C-alpha atoms as a printed R data frame, in Angstrom:
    type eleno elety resid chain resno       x       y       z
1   ATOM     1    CA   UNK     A     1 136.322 165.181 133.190
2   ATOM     2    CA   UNK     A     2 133.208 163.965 131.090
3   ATOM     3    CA   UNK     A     3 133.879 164.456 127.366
4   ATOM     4    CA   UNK     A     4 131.001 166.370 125.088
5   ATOM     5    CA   UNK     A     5 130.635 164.822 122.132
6   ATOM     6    CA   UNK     A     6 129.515 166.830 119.178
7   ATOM     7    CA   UNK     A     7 125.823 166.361 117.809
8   ATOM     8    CA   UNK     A     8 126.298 167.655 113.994
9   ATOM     9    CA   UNK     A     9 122.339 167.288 113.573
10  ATOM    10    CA   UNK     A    10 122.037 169.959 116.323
11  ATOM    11    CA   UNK     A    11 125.249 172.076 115.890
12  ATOM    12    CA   UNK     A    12 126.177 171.478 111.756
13  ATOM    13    CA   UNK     A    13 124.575 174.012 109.068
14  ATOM    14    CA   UNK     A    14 122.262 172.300 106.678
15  ATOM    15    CA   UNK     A    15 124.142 171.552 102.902
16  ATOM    16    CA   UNK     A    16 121.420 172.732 101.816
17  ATOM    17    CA   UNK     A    17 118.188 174.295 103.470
18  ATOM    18    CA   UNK     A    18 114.739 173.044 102.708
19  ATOM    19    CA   UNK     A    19 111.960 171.276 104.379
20  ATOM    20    CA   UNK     A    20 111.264 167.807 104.128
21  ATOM    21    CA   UNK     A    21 108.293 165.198 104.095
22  ATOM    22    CA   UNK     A    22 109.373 162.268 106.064
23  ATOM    23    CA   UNK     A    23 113.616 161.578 107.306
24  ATOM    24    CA   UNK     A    24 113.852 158.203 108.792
25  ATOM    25    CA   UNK     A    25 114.740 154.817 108.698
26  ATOM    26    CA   UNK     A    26 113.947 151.298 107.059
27  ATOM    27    CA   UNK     A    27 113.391 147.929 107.728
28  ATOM    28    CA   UNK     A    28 114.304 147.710 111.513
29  ATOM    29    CA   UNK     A    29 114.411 144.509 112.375
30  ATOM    30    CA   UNK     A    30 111.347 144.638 115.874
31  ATOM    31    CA   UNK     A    31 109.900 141.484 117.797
32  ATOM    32    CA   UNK     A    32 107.011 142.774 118.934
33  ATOM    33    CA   UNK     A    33 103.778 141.275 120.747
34  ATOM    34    CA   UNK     A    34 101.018 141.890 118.732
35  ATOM    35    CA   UNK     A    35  97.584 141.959 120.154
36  ATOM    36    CA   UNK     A    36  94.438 141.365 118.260
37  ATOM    37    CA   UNK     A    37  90.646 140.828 119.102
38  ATOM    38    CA   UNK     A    38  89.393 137.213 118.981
39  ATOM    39    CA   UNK     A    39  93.196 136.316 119.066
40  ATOM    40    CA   UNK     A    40  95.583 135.629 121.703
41  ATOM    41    CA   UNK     A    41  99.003 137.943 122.088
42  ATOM    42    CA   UNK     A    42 100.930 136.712 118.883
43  ATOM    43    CA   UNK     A    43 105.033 137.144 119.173
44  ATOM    44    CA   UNK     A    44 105.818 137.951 115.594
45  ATOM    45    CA   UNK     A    45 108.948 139.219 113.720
46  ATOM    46    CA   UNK     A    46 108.556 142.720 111.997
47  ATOM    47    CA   UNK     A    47 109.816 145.174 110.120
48  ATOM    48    CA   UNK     A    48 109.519 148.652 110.714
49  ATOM    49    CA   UNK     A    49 109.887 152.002 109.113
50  ATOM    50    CA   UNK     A    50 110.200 154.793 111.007
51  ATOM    51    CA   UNK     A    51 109.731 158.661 109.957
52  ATOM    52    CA   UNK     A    52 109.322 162.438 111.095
53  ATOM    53    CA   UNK     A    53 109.032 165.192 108.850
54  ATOM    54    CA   UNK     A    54 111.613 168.081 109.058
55  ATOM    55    CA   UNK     A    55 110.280 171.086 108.537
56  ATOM    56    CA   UNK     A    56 113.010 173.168 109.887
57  ATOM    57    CA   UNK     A    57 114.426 174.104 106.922
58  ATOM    58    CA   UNK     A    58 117.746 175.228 109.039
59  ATOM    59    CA   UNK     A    59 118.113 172.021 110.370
60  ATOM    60    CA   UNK     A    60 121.308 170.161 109.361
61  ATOM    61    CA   UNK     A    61 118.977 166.859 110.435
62  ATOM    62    CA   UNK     A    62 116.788 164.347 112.751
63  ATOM    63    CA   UNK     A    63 118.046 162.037 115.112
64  ATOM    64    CA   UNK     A    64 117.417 158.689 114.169
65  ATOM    65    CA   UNK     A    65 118.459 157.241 117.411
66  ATOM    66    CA   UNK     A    66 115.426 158.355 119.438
67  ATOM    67    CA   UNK     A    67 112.921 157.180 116.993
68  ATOM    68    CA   UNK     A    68 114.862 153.927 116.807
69  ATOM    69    CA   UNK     A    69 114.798 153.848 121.106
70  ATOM    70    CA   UNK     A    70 111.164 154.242 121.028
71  ATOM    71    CA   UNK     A    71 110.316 151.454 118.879
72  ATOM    72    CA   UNK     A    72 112.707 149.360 120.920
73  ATOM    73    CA   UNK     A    73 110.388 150.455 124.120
74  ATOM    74    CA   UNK     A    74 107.582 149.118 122.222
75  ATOM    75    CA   UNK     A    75 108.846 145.950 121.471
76  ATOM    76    CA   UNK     A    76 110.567 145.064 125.153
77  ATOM    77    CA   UNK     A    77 108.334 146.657 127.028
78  ATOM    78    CA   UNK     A    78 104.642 146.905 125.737
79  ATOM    79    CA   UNK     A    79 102.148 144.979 123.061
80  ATOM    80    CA   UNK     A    80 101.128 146.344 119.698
81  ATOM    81    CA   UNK     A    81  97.638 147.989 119.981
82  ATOM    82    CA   UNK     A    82  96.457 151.081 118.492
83  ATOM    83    CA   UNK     A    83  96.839 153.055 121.625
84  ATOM    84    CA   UNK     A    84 101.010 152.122 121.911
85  ATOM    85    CA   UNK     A    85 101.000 152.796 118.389
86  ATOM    86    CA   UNK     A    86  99.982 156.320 118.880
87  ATOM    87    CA   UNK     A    87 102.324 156.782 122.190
88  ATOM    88    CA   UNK     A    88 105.125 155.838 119.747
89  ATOM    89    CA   UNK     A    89 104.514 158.563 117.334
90  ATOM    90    CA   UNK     A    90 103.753 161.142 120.061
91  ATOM    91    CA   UNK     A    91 107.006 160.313 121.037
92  ATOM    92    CA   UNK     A    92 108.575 160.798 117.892
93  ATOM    93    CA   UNK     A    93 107.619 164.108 117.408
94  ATOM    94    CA   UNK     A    94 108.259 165.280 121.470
95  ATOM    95    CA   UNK     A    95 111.637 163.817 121.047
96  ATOM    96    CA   UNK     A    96 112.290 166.271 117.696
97  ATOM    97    CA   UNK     A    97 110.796 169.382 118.792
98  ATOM    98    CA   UNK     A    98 111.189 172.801 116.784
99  ATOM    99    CA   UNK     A    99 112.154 170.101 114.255
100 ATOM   100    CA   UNK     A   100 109.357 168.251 113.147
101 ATOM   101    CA   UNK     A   101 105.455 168.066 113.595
102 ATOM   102    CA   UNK     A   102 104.307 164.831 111.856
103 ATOM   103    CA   UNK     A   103 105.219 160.980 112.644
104 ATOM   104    CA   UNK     A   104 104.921 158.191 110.539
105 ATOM   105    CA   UNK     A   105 106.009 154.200 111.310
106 ATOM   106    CA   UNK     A   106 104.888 151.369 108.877
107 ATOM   107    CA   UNK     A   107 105.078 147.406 110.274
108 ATOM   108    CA   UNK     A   108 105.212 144.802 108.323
109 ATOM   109    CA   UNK     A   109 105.239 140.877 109.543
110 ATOM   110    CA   UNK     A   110 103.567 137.676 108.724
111 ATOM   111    CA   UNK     A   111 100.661 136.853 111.272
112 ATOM   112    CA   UNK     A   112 100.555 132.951 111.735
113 ATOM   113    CA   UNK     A   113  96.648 131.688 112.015
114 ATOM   114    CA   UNK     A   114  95.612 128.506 113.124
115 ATOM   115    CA   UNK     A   115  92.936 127.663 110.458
116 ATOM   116    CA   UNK     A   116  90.656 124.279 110.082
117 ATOM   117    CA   UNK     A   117  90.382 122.345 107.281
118 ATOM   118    CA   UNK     A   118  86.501 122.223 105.487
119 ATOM   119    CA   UNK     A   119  85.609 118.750 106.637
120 ATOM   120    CA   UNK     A   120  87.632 116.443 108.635
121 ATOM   121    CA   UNK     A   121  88.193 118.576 111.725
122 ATOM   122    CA   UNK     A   122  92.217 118.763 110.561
123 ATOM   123    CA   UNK     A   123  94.052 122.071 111.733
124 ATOM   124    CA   UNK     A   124  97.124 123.595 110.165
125 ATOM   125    CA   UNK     A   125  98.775 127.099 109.981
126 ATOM   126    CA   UNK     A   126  98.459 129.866 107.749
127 ATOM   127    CA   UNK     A   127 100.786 132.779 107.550
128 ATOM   128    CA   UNK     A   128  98.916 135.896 106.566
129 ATOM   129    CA   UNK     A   129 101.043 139.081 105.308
130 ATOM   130    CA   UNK     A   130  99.952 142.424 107.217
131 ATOM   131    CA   UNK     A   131 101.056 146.201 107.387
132 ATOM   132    CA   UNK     A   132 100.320 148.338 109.856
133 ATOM   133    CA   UNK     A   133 100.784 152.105 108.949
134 ATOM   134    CA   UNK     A   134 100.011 154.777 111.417
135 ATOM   135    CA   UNK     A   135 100.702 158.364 111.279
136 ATOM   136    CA   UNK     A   136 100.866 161.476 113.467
137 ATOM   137    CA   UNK     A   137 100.257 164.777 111.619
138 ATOM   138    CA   UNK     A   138  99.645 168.038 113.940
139 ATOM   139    CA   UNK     A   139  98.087 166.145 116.173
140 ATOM   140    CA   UNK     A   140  95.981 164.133 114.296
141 ATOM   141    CA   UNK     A   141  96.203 160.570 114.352
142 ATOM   142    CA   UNK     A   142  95.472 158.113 111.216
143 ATOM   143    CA   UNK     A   143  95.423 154.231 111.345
144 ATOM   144    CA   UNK     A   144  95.402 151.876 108.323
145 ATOM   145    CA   UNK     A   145  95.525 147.616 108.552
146 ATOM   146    CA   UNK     A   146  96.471 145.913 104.966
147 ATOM   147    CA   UNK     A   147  96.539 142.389 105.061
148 ATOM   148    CA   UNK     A   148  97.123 139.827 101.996
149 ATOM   149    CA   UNK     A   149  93.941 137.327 101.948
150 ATOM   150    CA   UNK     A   150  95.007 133.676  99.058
151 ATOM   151    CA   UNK     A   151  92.160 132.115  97.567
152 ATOM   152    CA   UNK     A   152  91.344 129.896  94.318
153 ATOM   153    CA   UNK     A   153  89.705 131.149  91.475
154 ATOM   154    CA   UNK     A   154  88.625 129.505  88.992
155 ATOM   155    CA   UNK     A   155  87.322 130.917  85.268
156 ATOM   156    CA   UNK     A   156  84.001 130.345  84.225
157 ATOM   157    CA   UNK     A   157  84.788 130.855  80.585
158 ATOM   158    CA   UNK     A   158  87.202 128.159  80.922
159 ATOM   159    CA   UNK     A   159  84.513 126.195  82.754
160 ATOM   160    CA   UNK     A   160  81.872 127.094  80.196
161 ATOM   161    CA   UNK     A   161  84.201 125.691  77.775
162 ATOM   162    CA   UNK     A   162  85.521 122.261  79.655
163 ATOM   163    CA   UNK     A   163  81.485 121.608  79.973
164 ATOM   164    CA   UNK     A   164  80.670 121.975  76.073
165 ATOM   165    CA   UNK     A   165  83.414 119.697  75.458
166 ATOM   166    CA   UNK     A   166  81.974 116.974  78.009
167 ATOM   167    CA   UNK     A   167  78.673 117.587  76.615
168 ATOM   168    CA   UNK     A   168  80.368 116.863  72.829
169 ATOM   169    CA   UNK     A   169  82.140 113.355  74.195
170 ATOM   170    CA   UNK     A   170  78.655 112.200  75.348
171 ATOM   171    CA   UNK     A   171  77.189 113.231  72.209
172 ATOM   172    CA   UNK     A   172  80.140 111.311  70.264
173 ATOM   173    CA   UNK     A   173  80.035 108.286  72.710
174 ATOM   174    CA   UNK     A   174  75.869 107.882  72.933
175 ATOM   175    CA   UNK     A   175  74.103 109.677  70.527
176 ATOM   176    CA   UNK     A   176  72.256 106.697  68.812
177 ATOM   177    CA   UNK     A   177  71.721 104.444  72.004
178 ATOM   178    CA   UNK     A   178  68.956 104.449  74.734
179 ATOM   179    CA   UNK     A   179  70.552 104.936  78.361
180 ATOM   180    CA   UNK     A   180  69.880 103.624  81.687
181 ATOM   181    CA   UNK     A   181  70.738 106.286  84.518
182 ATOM   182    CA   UNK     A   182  73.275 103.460  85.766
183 ATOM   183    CA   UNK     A   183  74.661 103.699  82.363
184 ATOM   184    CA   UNK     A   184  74.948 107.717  82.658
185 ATOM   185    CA   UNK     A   185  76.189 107.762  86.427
186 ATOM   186    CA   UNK     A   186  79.130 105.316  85.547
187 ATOM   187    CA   UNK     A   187  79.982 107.446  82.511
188 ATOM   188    CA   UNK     A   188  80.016 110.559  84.261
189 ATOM   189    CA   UNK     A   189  82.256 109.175  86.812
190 ATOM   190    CA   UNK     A   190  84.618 107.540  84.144
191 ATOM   191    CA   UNK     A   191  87.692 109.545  82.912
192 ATOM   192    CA   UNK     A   192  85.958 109.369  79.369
193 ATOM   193    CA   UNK     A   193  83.636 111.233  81.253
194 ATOM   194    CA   UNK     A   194  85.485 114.431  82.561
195 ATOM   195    CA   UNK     A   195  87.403 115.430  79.141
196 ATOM   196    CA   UNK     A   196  88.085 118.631  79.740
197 ATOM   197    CA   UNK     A   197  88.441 120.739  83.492
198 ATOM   198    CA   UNK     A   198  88.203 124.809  83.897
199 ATOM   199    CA   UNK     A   199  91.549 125.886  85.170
200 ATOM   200    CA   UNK     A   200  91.544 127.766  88.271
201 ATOM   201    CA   UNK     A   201  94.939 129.492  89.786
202 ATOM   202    CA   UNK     A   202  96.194 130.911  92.968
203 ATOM   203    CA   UNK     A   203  95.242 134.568  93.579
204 ATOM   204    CA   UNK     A   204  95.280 137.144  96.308
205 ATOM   205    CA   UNK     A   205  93.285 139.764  97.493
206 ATOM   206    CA   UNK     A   206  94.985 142.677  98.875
207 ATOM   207    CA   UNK     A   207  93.178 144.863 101.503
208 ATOM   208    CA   UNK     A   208  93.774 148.165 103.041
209 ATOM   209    CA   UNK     A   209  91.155 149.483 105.350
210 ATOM   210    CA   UNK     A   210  91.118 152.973 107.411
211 ATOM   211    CA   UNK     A   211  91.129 152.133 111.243
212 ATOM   212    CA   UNK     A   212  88.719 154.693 113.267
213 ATOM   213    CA   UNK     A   213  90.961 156.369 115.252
214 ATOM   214    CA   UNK     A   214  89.278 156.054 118.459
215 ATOM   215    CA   UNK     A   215  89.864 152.207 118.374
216 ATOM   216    CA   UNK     A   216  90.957 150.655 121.055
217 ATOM   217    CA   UNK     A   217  92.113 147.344 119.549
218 ATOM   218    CA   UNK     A   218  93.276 146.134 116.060
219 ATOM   219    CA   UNK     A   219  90.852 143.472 114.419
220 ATOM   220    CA   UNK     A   220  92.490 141.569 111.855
221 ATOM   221    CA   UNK     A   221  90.721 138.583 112.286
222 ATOM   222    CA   UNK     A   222  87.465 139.537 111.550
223 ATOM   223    CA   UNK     A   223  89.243 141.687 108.232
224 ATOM   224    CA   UNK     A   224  90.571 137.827 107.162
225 ATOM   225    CA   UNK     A   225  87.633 135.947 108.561
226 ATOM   226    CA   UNK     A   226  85.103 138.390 106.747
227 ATOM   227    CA   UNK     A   227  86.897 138.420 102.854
228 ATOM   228    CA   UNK     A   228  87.934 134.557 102.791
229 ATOM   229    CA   UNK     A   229  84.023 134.026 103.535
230 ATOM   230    CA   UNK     A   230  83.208 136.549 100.958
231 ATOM   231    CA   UNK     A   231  85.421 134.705  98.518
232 ATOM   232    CA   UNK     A   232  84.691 131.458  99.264
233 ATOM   233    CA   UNK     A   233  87.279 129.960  97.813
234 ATOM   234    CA   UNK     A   234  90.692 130.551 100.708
235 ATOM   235    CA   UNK     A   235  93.556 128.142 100.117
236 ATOM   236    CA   UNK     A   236  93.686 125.414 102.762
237 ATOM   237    CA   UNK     A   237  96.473 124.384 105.204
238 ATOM   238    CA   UNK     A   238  95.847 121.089 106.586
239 ATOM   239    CA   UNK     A   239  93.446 118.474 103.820
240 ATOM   240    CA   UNK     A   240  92.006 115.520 103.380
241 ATOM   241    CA   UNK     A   241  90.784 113.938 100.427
242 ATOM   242    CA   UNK     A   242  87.143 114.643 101.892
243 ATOM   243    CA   UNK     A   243  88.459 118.780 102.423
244 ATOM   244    CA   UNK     A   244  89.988 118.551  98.539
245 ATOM   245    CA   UNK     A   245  86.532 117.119  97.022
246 ATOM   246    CA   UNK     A   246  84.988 120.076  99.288
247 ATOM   247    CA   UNK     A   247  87.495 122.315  97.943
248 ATOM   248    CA   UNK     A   248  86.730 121.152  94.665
249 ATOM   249    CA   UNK     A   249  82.873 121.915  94.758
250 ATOM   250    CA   UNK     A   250  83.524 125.240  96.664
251 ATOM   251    CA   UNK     A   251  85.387 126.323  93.151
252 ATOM   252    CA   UNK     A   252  83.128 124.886  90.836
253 ATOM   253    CA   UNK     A   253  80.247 126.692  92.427
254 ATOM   254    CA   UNK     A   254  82.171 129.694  93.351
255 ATOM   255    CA   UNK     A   255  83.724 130.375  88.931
256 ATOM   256    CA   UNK     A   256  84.950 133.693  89.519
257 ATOM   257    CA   UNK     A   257  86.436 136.593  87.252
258 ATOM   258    CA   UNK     A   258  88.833 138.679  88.954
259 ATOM   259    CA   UNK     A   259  86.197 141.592  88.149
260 ATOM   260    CA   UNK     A   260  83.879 139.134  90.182
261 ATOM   261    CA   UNK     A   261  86.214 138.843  92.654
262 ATOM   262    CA   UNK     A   262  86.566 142.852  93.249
263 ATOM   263    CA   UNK     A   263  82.984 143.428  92.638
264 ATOM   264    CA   UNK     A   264  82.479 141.201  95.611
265 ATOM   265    CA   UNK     A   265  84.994 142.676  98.357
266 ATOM   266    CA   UNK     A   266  83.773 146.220  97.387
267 ATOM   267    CA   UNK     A   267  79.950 145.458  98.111
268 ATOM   268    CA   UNK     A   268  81.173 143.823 101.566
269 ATOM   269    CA   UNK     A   269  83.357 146.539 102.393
270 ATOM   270    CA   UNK     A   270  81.145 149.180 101.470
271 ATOM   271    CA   UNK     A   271  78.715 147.681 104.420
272 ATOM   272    CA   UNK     A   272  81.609 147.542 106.677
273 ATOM   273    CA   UNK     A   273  82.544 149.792 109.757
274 ATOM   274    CA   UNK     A   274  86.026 151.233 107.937
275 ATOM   275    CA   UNK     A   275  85.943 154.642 107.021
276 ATOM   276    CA   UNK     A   276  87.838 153.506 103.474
277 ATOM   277    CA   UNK     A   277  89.087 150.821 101.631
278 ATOM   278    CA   UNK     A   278  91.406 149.691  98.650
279 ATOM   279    CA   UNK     A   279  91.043 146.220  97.032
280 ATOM   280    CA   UNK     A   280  93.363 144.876  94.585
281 ATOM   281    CA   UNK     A   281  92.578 141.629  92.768
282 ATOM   282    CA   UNK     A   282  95.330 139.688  91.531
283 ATOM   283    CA   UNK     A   283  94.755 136.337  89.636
284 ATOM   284    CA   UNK     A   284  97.917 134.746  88.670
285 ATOM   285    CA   UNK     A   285  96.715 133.255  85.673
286 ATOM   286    CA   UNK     A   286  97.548 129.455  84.966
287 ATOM   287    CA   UNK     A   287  96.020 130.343  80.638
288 ATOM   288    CA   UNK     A   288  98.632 133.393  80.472
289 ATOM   289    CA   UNK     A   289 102.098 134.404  81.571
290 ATOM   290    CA   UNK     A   290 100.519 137.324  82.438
291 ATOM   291    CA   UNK     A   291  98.426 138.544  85.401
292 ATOM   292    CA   UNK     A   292  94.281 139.204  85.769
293 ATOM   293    CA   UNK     A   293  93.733 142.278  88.140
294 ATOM   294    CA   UNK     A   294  90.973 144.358  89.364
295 ATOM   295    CA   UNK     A   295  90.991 147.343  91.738
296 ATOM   296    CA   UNK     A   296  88.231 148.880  93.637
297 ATOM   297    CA   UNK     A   297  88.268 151.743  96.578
298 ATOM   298    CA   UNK     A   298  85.635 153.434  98.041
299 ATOM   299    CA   UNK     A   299  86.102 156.882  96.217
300 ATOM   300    CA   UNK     A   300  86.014 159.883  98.746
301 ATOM   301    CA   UNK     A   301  87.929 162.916  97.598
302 ATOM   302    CA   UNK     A   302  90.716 162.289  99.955
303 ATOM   303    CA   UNK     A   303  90.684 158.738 100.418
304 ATOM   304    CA   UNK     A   304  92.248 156.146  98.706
305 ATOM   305    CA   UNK     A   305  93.316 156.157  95.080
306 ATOM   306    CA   UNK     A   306  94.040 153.726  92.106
């Protein structure tokens, strides 16, 4: 004789009754194949968050293990693409019906890029932080991409100031003699020469777009490709002494504010296909112990806010 085991969520009476927003679970640990245009299918190691709403306000509670079986379909048996992404939370809410309405799941996981150094032809990897956050909600189906893009910046006050101090050593060192160019070329490229340099630090962009949600494929590359070209300035995997002095010029012509920095993004995004964006600038200041940051977002009445 087959034993019936109890189901409290379906049989128990709530503690106490109320609706809720989203009932779920957090950071399950999801393989997944992860498809992308302009890349090939990517194994990577997520993260996921998983949700419904309950808006049975009866309901003692949701069952976890059917949203947890569904993301285990998607990662053994299918590839991440919008389209699966959207099956998953359809079946999220079928599975808890007269319970909930509205679906949410959140991925997070490092994409790995093969990126080439400025000069020599040298390749190396890059590991790029993205999110994925779709949601469900009476049928209608929203898509957002956030990825983390690291570049240099480097201060043009601070580079304003290193080149008034170079200009004061060559007024110290030569102000009563006549100079030959050889003279003025071998000074320059003397350490007596380069007194003083800007400082520049590490700093990262990070992005959330809105995904149409008719798309038929994610597109993080050209999200990556489009703000480190914007920028100017991406850190570098595999260099060379000739990619470092390239790296070098690239900041000196590129002095950035993180205001400059934000101000940039926003302009390219605002020509972009996304229906919104959010832009935070963080420059982790090598001057200060403390941080530089800028936001930006496109500023529709229901889109994104600081």
């Amino acid at each position: 004789m087959q034993t019936i085991m109890p189901d409290i969520a379906d049989t128990a009476e709530a503690l106490q009754t109320g609706t809720l927003d989203w009932v779920g679970m957090g950071n399950i640990e999801l393989p997944l194949l992860f498809s992308s245009k302009g890349l090939s299918d990517t194994t990577v190691t997520a993260k996921a968050d998983a949700f419904v709403n309950l808006h049975n306000e009866q309901a003692k509670g949701i069952h976890m293990s059917r949203l947890f079986l569904a993301l285990d379909t998607l990662s053994c048996e299918q590839t991440l693409t919008p389209t699966t992404l959207k099956q998953v939370l359809e079946s999220f809410v079928a599975s808890h019906q007269d319970l909930s309405n509205a679906a949410k799941v959140v991925i997070h996981f490092e994409l790995p890029l093969r990126r080439p150094s400025l000069l020599s032809g040298k390749q190396g990897w890059k590991s790029y932080p993205v999110t994925i956050t779709a949601s469900l909600i009476e049928g209608h189906y929203q898509l957002e991409v956030a990825v983390d893009v690291t570049y240099s910046s480097t201060c043009p006050c601070s580079a304003a100031l290193a080149r008034q101090l170079i200009q004061k050593a060559f007024t110290e060192q030569f102000a009563q003699q006549q100079l030959s160019f050889e003279q003025v070329h071998d000074w320059l490229g003397s350490t007596q020469g380069i007194v003083a340099t800007p400082h520049s630090q590490r700093s990262i962009a990070n992005i959330k777009v809105k995904v149409p949600s008719d798309s038929q494929e994610f597109d993080i590359l050209a999200l990556i490709n489009s703000t480190e070209n914007e920028l100017k300035t991406p850190v570098q995997a595999a260099v060379k002494r000739e990619d470092e002095q390239e790296f070098a010029r690239l900041n000196g012509q590129n002095l950035m504010f993180c205001e400059d920095a934000a101000r940039k993004l926003k302009a390219l995004f605002e020509m972009s296909h996304y229906q919104d964006y959010y832009i935070k600038i963080n420059h982790y200041e090598s001057l200060h112990a403390h941080d530089a940051v800028a936001y930006a977002v496109k500023g529709l009445p229901q889109g994104y806010q600081i």
